[in-house]
mmCIF file of C-alpha atoms in Angstrom:
data_model
loop_
_atom_site.group_PDB
_atom_site.id
_atom_site.type_symbol
_atom_site.label_atom_id
_atom_site.label_comp_id
_atom_site.label_asym_id
_atom_site.label_seq_id
_atom_site.Cartn_x
_atom_site.Cartn_y
_atom_site.Cartn_z
ATOM 1 C CA MET V 1 24.982 -118.047 58.643
ATOM 2 C CA TRP V 2 24.263 -115.577 61.405
ATOM 3 C CA ILE V 3 22.401 -115.180 64.694
ATOM 4 C CA ASP V 4 21.765 -111.440 65.092
ATOM 5 C CA SER V 5 22.522 -111.294 68.826
ATOM 6 C CA HIS V 6 20.670 -108.072 69.721
ATOM 7 C CA ASN V 7 17.996 -106.186 67.854
ATOM 8 C CA HIS V 8 14.431 -104.893 67.974
ATOM 9 C CA HIS V 9 13.269 -106.545 64.768
ATOM 10 C CA TYR V 10 9.684 -106.732 66.009
ATOM 11 C CA LEU V 11 9.626 -103.201 64.537
ATOM 12 C CA THR V 12 10.854 -104.478 61.136
ATOM 13 C CA SER V 13 8.647 -105.546 58.238
ATOM 14 C CA LEU V 14 8.397 -109.248 57.468
ATOM 15 C CA SER V 15 9.537 -108.665 53.871
ATOM 16 C CA ILE V 16 12.889 -107.268 55.061
ATOM 17 C CA LEU V 17 13.321 -110.125 57.528
ATOM 18 C CA ASP V 18 12.503 -112.651 54.808
ATOM 19 C CA SER V 19 15.206 -111.149 52.591
ATOM 20 C CA LEU V 20 17.709 -111.279 55.474
ATOM 21 C CA HIS V 21 16.796 -114.902 56.169
ATOM 22 C CA ARG V 22 17.315 -115.846 52.521
ATOM 23 C CA SER V 23 20.722 -114.140 52.687
ATOM 24 C CA GLY V 24 21.872 -116.193 55.684
ATOM 25 C CA LEU V 25 20.207 -114.848 58.846
ATOM 26 C CA GLU V 26 19.290 -117.892 60.935
ATOM 27 C CA ALA V 27 17.848 -116.397 64.134
ATOM 28 C CA VAL V 28 17.247 -113.072 65.867
ATOM 29 C CA VAL V 29 17.589 -112.141 69.529
ATOM 30 C CA GLU V 30 14.829 -109.569 69.966
ATOM 31 C CA ALA V 31 15.267 -107.480 73.121
ATOM 32 C CA SER V 32 12.466 -105.416 74.623
ATOM 33 C CA TRP V 33 12.587 -101.645 74.144
ATOM 34 C CA ILE V 34 10.196 -98.914 73.032
ATOM 35 C CA PRO V 35 11.091 -95.383 71.859
ATOM 36 C CA VAL V 36 9.093 -93.674 74.637
ATOM 37 C CA ARG V 37 9.132 -93.891 78.412
ATOM 38 C CA PRO V 38 6.220 -96.206 79.283
ATOM 39 C CA GLY V 39 3.378 -94.826 81.353
ATOM 40 C CA SER V 40 3.302 -97.993 83.444
ATOM 41 C CA LEU V 41 4.814 -101.442 83.738
ATOM 42 C CA GLY V 42 1.690 -102.695 81.979
ATOM 43 C CA THR V 43 2.942 -101.068 78.772
ATOM 44 C CA LEU V 44 6.171 -103.063 78.960
ATOM 45 C CA GLU V 45 4.295 -106.248 79.790
ATOM 46 C CA ASP V 46 2.346 -105.811 76.562
ATOM 47 C CA VAL V 47 5.695 -105.630 74.727
ATOM 48 C CA PHE V 48 6.792 -108.795 76.547
ATOM 49 C CA ARG V 49 3.577 -110.536 75.449
ATOM 50 C CA TRP V 50 4.215 -109.369 71.896
ATOM 51 C CA LEU V 51 7.705 -110.893 71.943
ATOM 52 C CA VAL V 52 6.772 -114.165 73.599
ATOM 53 C CA GLU V 53 3.298 -114.878 72.232
ATOM 54 C CA VAL V 54 2.927 -113.124 68.859
ATOM 55 C CA GLU V 55 6.366 -112.560 67.344
ATOM 56 C CA PRO V 56 7.356 -116.266 67.171
ATOM 57 C CA GLU V 57 4.345 -117.002 64.966
ATOM 58 C CA ARG V 58 5.121 -114.051 62.689
ATOM 59 C CA LEU V 59 8.728 -115.122 62.166
ATOM 60 C CA GLN V 60 7.808 -118.783 61.790
ATOM 61 C CA LYS V 61 5.997 -117.859 58.558
ATOM 62 C CA ILE V 62 9.365 -117.203 56.922
ATOM 63 C CA GLY V 63 11.344 -119.878 58.797
ATOM 64 C CA LEU V 64 13.236 -117.424 61.000
ATOM 65 C CA ARG V 65 13.954 -118.469 64.589
ATOM 66 C CA LEU V 66 13.263 -116.085 67.480
ATOM 67 C CA ILE V 67 15.244 -115.834 70.739
ATOM 68 C CA PRO V 68 13.251 -113.453 73.006
ATOM 69 C CA ALA V 69 14.738 -111.257 75.732
ATOM 70 C CA VAL V 70 12.721 -109.155 78.170
ATOM 71 C CA GLY V 71 13.776 -106.447 80.599
ATOM 72 C CA ILE V 72 13.550 -102.798 81.556
ATOM 73 C CA HIS V 73 15.763 -100.599 79.375
ATOM 74 C CA PRO V 74 17.259 -97.611 81.247
ATOM 75 C CA ARG V 75 15.330 -95.219 78.987
ATOM 76 C CA CYS V 76 12.110 -97.168 79.609
ATOM 77 C CA ILE V 77 11.862 -97.190 83.403
ATOM 78 C CA PRO V 78 8.184 -96.777 84.421
ATOM 79 C CA ALA V 79 7.128 -95.105 87.647
ATOM 80 C CA ASP V 80 5.494 -98.308 88.907
ATOM 81 C CA THR V 81 8.406 -100.724 88.434
ATOM 82 C CA ASN V 82 7.348 -104.145 89.743
ATOM 83 C CA PHE V 83 10.201 -106.613 89.945
ATOM 84 C CA GLU V 84 7.923 -109.435 91.053
ATOM 85 C CA ARG V 85 6.095 -109.197 87.728
ATOM 86 C CA LEU V 86 9.390 -109.090 85.817
ATOM 87 C CA GLU V 87 10.603 -112.167 87.691
ATOM 88 C CA VAL V 88 7.550 -114.085 86.469
ATOM 89 C CA TRP V 89 8.486 -113.239 82.888
ATOM 90 C CA LEU V 90 12.135 -114.199 83.349
ATOM 91 C CA ARG V 91 11.139 -117.590 84.709
ATOM 92 C CA ASP V 92 9.130 -118.284 81.547
ATOM 93 C CA GLU V 93 11.051 -120.954 79.620
ATOM 94 C CA ARG V 94 10.293 -119.158 76.346
ATOM 95 C CA VAL V 95 12.344 -116.144 77.517
ATOM 96 C CA LYS V 96 16.055 -116.754 76.889
ATOM 97 C CA ALA V 97 17.664 -113.626 78.348
ATOM 98 C CA LEU V 98 17.257 -110.431 80.347
ATOM 99 C CA GLY V 99 17.591 -107.444 78.072
ATOM 100 C CA GLU V 100 18.144 -104.926 77.141
ATOM 101 C CA VAL V 101 19.112 -103.425 80.513
ATOM 102 C CA GLY V 102 21.856 -101.246 81.978
ATOM 103 C CA LEU V 103 22.517 -97.548 82.408
ATOM 104 C CA GLU V 104 22.031 -94.465 80.254
ATOM 105 C CA SER V 105 23.112 -91.576 82.489
ATOM 106 C CA GLY V 106 24.158 -93.557 85.565
ATOM 107 C CA SER V 107 21.506 -92.068 87.849
ATOM 108 C CA GLU V 108 20.696 -93.651 91.191
ATOM 109 C CA LYS V 109 17.341 -94.866 89.874
ATOM 110 C CA GLU V 110 18.988 -96.509 86.865
ATOM 111 C CA LYS V 111 21.538 -98.223 89.098
ATOM 112 C CA GLU V 112 18.825 -99.507 91.411
ATOM 113 C CA VAL V 113 16.777 -100.927 88.523
ATOM 114 C CA PHE V 114 19.838 -102.458 86.832
ATOM 115 C CA VAL V 115 21.127 -104.240 89.941
ATOM 116 C CA SER V 116 17.637 -105.486 90.847
ATOM 117 C CA GLN V 117 17.325 -106.999 87.377
ATOM 118 C CA LEU V 118 20.752 -108.617 87.592
ATOM 119 C CA ARG V 119 19.631 -110.393 90.756
ATOM 120 C CA LEU V 120 16.492 -111.637 89.036
ATOM 121 C CA ALA V 121 18.504 -112.899 86.057
ATOM 122 C CA GLU V 122 20.862 -114.787 88.343
ATOM 123 C CA LYS V 123 17.927 -116.444 90.131
ATOM 124 C CA ALA V 124 16.346 -117.374 86.803
ATOM 125 C CA ASP V 125 19.703 -118.503 85.347
ATOM 126 C CA LYS V 126 19.379 -116.225 82.311
ATOM 127 C CA PRO V 127 22.141 -114.264 80.516
ATOM 128 C CA VAL V 128 22.021 -110.465 80.355
ATOM 129 C CA ILE V 129 22.238 -107.994 77.458
ATOM 130 C CA VAL V 130 23.839 -104.803 78.813
ATOM 131 C CA HIS V 131 23.212 -101.499 77.025
ATOM 132 C CA THR V 132 25.953 -98.869 76.831
ATOM 133 C CA PRO V 133 25.049 -95.284 75.820
ATOM 134 C CA ARG V 134 26.366 -93.178 72.970
ATOM 135 C CA THR V 135 27.590 -90.427 75.320
ATOM 136 C CA ASN V 136 29.955 -90.921 78.271
ATOM 137 C CA LYS V 137 30.241 -94.514 77.063
ATOM 138 C CA LEU V 138 33.435 -95.481 78.865
ATOM 139 C CA SER V 139 32.505 -94.011 82.248
ATOM 140 C CA VAL V 140 29.013 -95.520 82.160
ATOM 141 C CA ALA V 141 30.249 -98.922 80.928
ATOM 142 C CA SER V 142 32.897 -98.957 83.665
ATOM 143 C CA LEU V 143 30.183 -98.300 86.246
ATOM 144 C CA GLU V 144 28.047 -101.086 84.763
ATOM 145 C CA LEU V 145 30.939 -103.532 84.927
ATOM 146 C CA ARG V 146 31.546 -102.613 88.558
ATOM 147 C CA LEU V 147 27.869 -103.120 89.404
ATOM 148 C CA ILE V 148 27.877 -106.510 87.663
ATOM 149 C CA ARG V 149 30.904 -107.616 89.668
ATOM 150 C CA ASP V 150 29.638 -106.177 92.979
ATOM 151 C CA SER V 151 26.258 -107.862 92.506
ATOM 152 C CA GLY V 152 27.879 -111.265 92.145
ATOM 153 C CA PHE V 153 26.271 -111.905 88.757
ATOM 154 C CA PRO V 154 28.461 -114.266 86.673
ATOM 155 C CA GLU V 155 30.397 -111.862 84.468
ATOM 156 C CA GLU V 156 30.745 -114.327 81.603
ATOM 157 C CA ARG V 157 26.942 -114.414 81.318
ATOM 158 C CA ALA V 158 26.757 -110.673 80.532
ATOM 159 C CA VAL V 159 27.356 -109.144 77.123
ATOM 160 C CA ILE V 160 28.586 -105.535 77.119
ATOM 161 C CA ASP V 161 26.823 -104.306 74.021
ATOM 162 C CA HIS V 162 27.392 -101.455 71.564
ATOM 163 C CA PHE V 163 31.095 -102.091 72.189
ATOM 164 C CA ASN V 164 33.565 -99.874 70.300
ATOM 165 C CA SER V 165 37.254 -98.929 70.145
ATOM 166 C CA GLU V 166 36.872 -96.600 73.147
ATOM 167 C CA LEU V 167 35.754 -99.516 75.321
ATOM 168 C CA LEU V 168 38.395 -101.786 73.825
ATOM 169 C CA LYS V 169 41.096 -99.371 74.992
ATOM 170 C CA GLY V 170 39.590 -98.168 78.273
ATOM 171 C CA LEU V 171 37.231 -100.747 79.781
ATOM 172 C CA GLU V 172 38.792 -103.101 82.309
ATOM 173 C CA LYS V 173 39.428 -106.540 80.854
ATOM 174 C CA GLY V 174 37.305 -109.431 82.012
ATOM 175 C CA SER V 175 35.309 -112.498 81.072
ATOM 176 C CA TYR V 176 32.250 -110.595 79.817
ATOM 177 C CA MET V 177 31.073 -111.093 76.244
ATOM 178 C CA VAL V 178 31.610 -108.326 73.696
ATOM 179 C CA GLY V 179 28.641 -107.220 71.586
ATOM 180 C CA LEU V 180 29.452 -105.410 68.341
ATOM 181 C CA SER V 181 26.475 -103.372 67.086
ATOM 182 C CA LEU V 182 26.882 -102.808 63.361
ATOM 183 C CA GLN V 183 24.804 -99.665 62.972
ATOM 184 C CA PRO V 184 25.418 -96.180 61.554
ATOM 185 C CA GLY V 185 26.781 -93.949 64.281
ATOM 186 C CA LYS V 186 27.846 -96.908 66.421
ATOM 187 C CA LEU V 187 30.162 -99.218 64.508
ATOM 188 C CA SER V 188 31.047 -99.819 60.861
ATOM 189 C CA VAL V 189 32.064 -103.139 59.345
ATOM 190 C CA SER V 190 35.697 -102.029 59.072
ATOM 191 C CA GLU V 191 35.768 -100.832 62.699
ATOM 192 C CA ALA V 192 34.279 -104.122 63.861
ATOM 193 C CA LEU V 193 36.909 -106.100 61.961
ATOM 194 C CA GLN V 194 39.655 -104.140 63.736
ATOM 195 C CA ILE V 195 38.155 -104.890 67.160
ATOM 196 C CA ILE V 196 37.792 -108.596 66.336
ATOM 197 C CA LYS V 197 41.559 -108.768 65.795
ATOM 198 C CA ASP V 198 42.169 -107.686 69.391
ATOM 199 C CA VAL V 199 39.512 -109.700 71.277
ATOM 200 C CA ASP V 200 39.309 -113.423 72.014
ATOM 201 C CA ALA V 201 37.028 -114.762 69.285
ATOM 202 C CA GLU V 202 35.123 -116.887 71.833
ATOM 203 C CA ARG V 203 33.876 -113.683 73.496
ATOM 204 C CA VAL V 204 32.529 -111.816 70.447
ATOM 205 C CA MET V 205 28.977 -111.616 69.102
ATOM 206 C CA ILE V 206 27.705 -109.286 66.395
ATOM 207 C CA ASN V 207 24.328 -107.644 66.051
ATOM 208 C CA SER V 208 22.410 -105.079 64.018
ATOM 209 C CA ASP V 209 20.602 -103.341 66.919
ATOM 210 C CA SER V 210 17.890 -102.696 64.308
ATOM 211 C CA SER V 211 15.186 -100.405 65.671
ATOM 212 C CA THR V 212 13.515 -97.108 64.800
ATOM 213 C CA GLU V 213 16.988 -95.572 64.426
ATOM 214 C CA PRO V 214 18.802 -95.643 61.050
ATOM 215 C CA SER V 215 19.966 -99.251 60.711
ATOM 216 C CA GLU V 216 21.879 -101.426 58.258
ATOM 217 C CA PRO V 217 20.662 -104.965 59.065
ATOM 218 C CA TYR V 218 22.808 -106.512 56.284
ATOM 219 C CA TRP V 219 26.116 -105.267 57.699
ATOM 220 C CA GLY V 220 26.467 -108.328 59.919
ATOM 221 C CA LEU V 221 26.199 -110.628 56.920
ATOM 222 C CA GLU V 222 28.746 -108.491 55.063
ATOM 223 C CA LEU V 223 31.201 -108.742 57.957
ATOM 224 C CA LEU V 224 30.816 -112.514 58.218
ATOM 225 C CA LYS V 225 31.296 -112.931 54.482
ATOM 226 C CA GLU V 226 34.532 -110.962 54.686
ATOM 227 C CA LEU V 227 35.702 -112.993 57.683
ATOM 228 C CA GLY V 228 34.686 -116.237 55.998
ATOM 229 C CA ASN V 229 36.764 -115.497 52.927
ATOM 230 C CA LYS V 230 39.837 -115.723 55.185
ATOM 231 C CA ASP V 231 38.748 -118.025 58.004
ATOM 232 C CA LYS V 232 35.455 -119.930 57.796
ATOM 233 C CA GLN V 233 35.834 -121.322 61.314
ATOM 234 C CA LEU V 234 36.297 -117.837 62.803
ATOM 235 C CA ALA V 235 33.212 -116.595 60.945
ATOM 236 C CA ARG V 236 31.152 -119.471 62.338
ATOM 237 C CA ILE V 237 32.374 -118.907 65.912
ATOM 238 C CA ILE V 238 31.494 -115.206 65.828
ATOM 239 C CA GLY V 239 28.393 -115.515 63.676
ATOM 240 C CA ILE V 240 26.676 -118.566 65.170
ATOM 241 C CA ASP V 241 28.477 -120.534 67.866
ATOM 242 C CA ASN V 242 28.999 -117.838 70.499
ATOM 243 C CA ALA V 243 25.389 -116.669 70.429
ATOM 244 C CA SER V 244 24.084 -120.245 70.525
ATOM 245 C CA ARG V 245 26.204 -120.952 73.595
ATOM 246 C CA PHE V 246 25.496 -117.641 75.342
ATOM 247 C CA TYR V 247 21.710 -117.794 74.907
ATOM 248 C CA ARG V 248 21.521 -121.596 75.180
ATOM 249 C CA ALA V 249 19.344 -121.508 72.080
#
């Protein structure tokens, strides 16, 4: 069984999700993101409404559980950012996390938006899904970790996502959660298995990061099957227990 701890499956057809559910997918953490920079905060709020009001009913048809996350992705920062409106969404009991947020280039605007959202998440007592970019990953992730610590946000309630061997070797150790995104160009099943050997199992979650990019949403199930053949308890911790605890869902 598996909770896919970070994805954008609201862009995925119900037939694919039904097949994943029948194969062992129990729940999905859908984080807000769109492939264009929104013209206004209103565009993002419509995505939030989609996740909170419409998507649960769609997934319920096939028995799949939804764990919604809302936030302003660093590539989706609108000109009229309104943190008061975002705070209202984060205080909604249906919303289980802030995400996906973080930095892409590390610009001053991105840093301002990221830290402001961390403060809102702390007030709302919600965990945070932190994006790390494909380029300059280590330097940007290091900056994100510093901002998390400087802001006072509880580090153990943040997951550093799209984690890879570069971050394993270079990112300062801490109590943050590790998110392994099993997606072409990010992390293969074999690479993820190598990282799992070197990280405390209680800190690892796996996800598909399924979106408009080329994705392999079954890779997580493949990894857990391989882990389970050797250690069923380890597979359950990484596949289900950590995400349930982190998202309180």
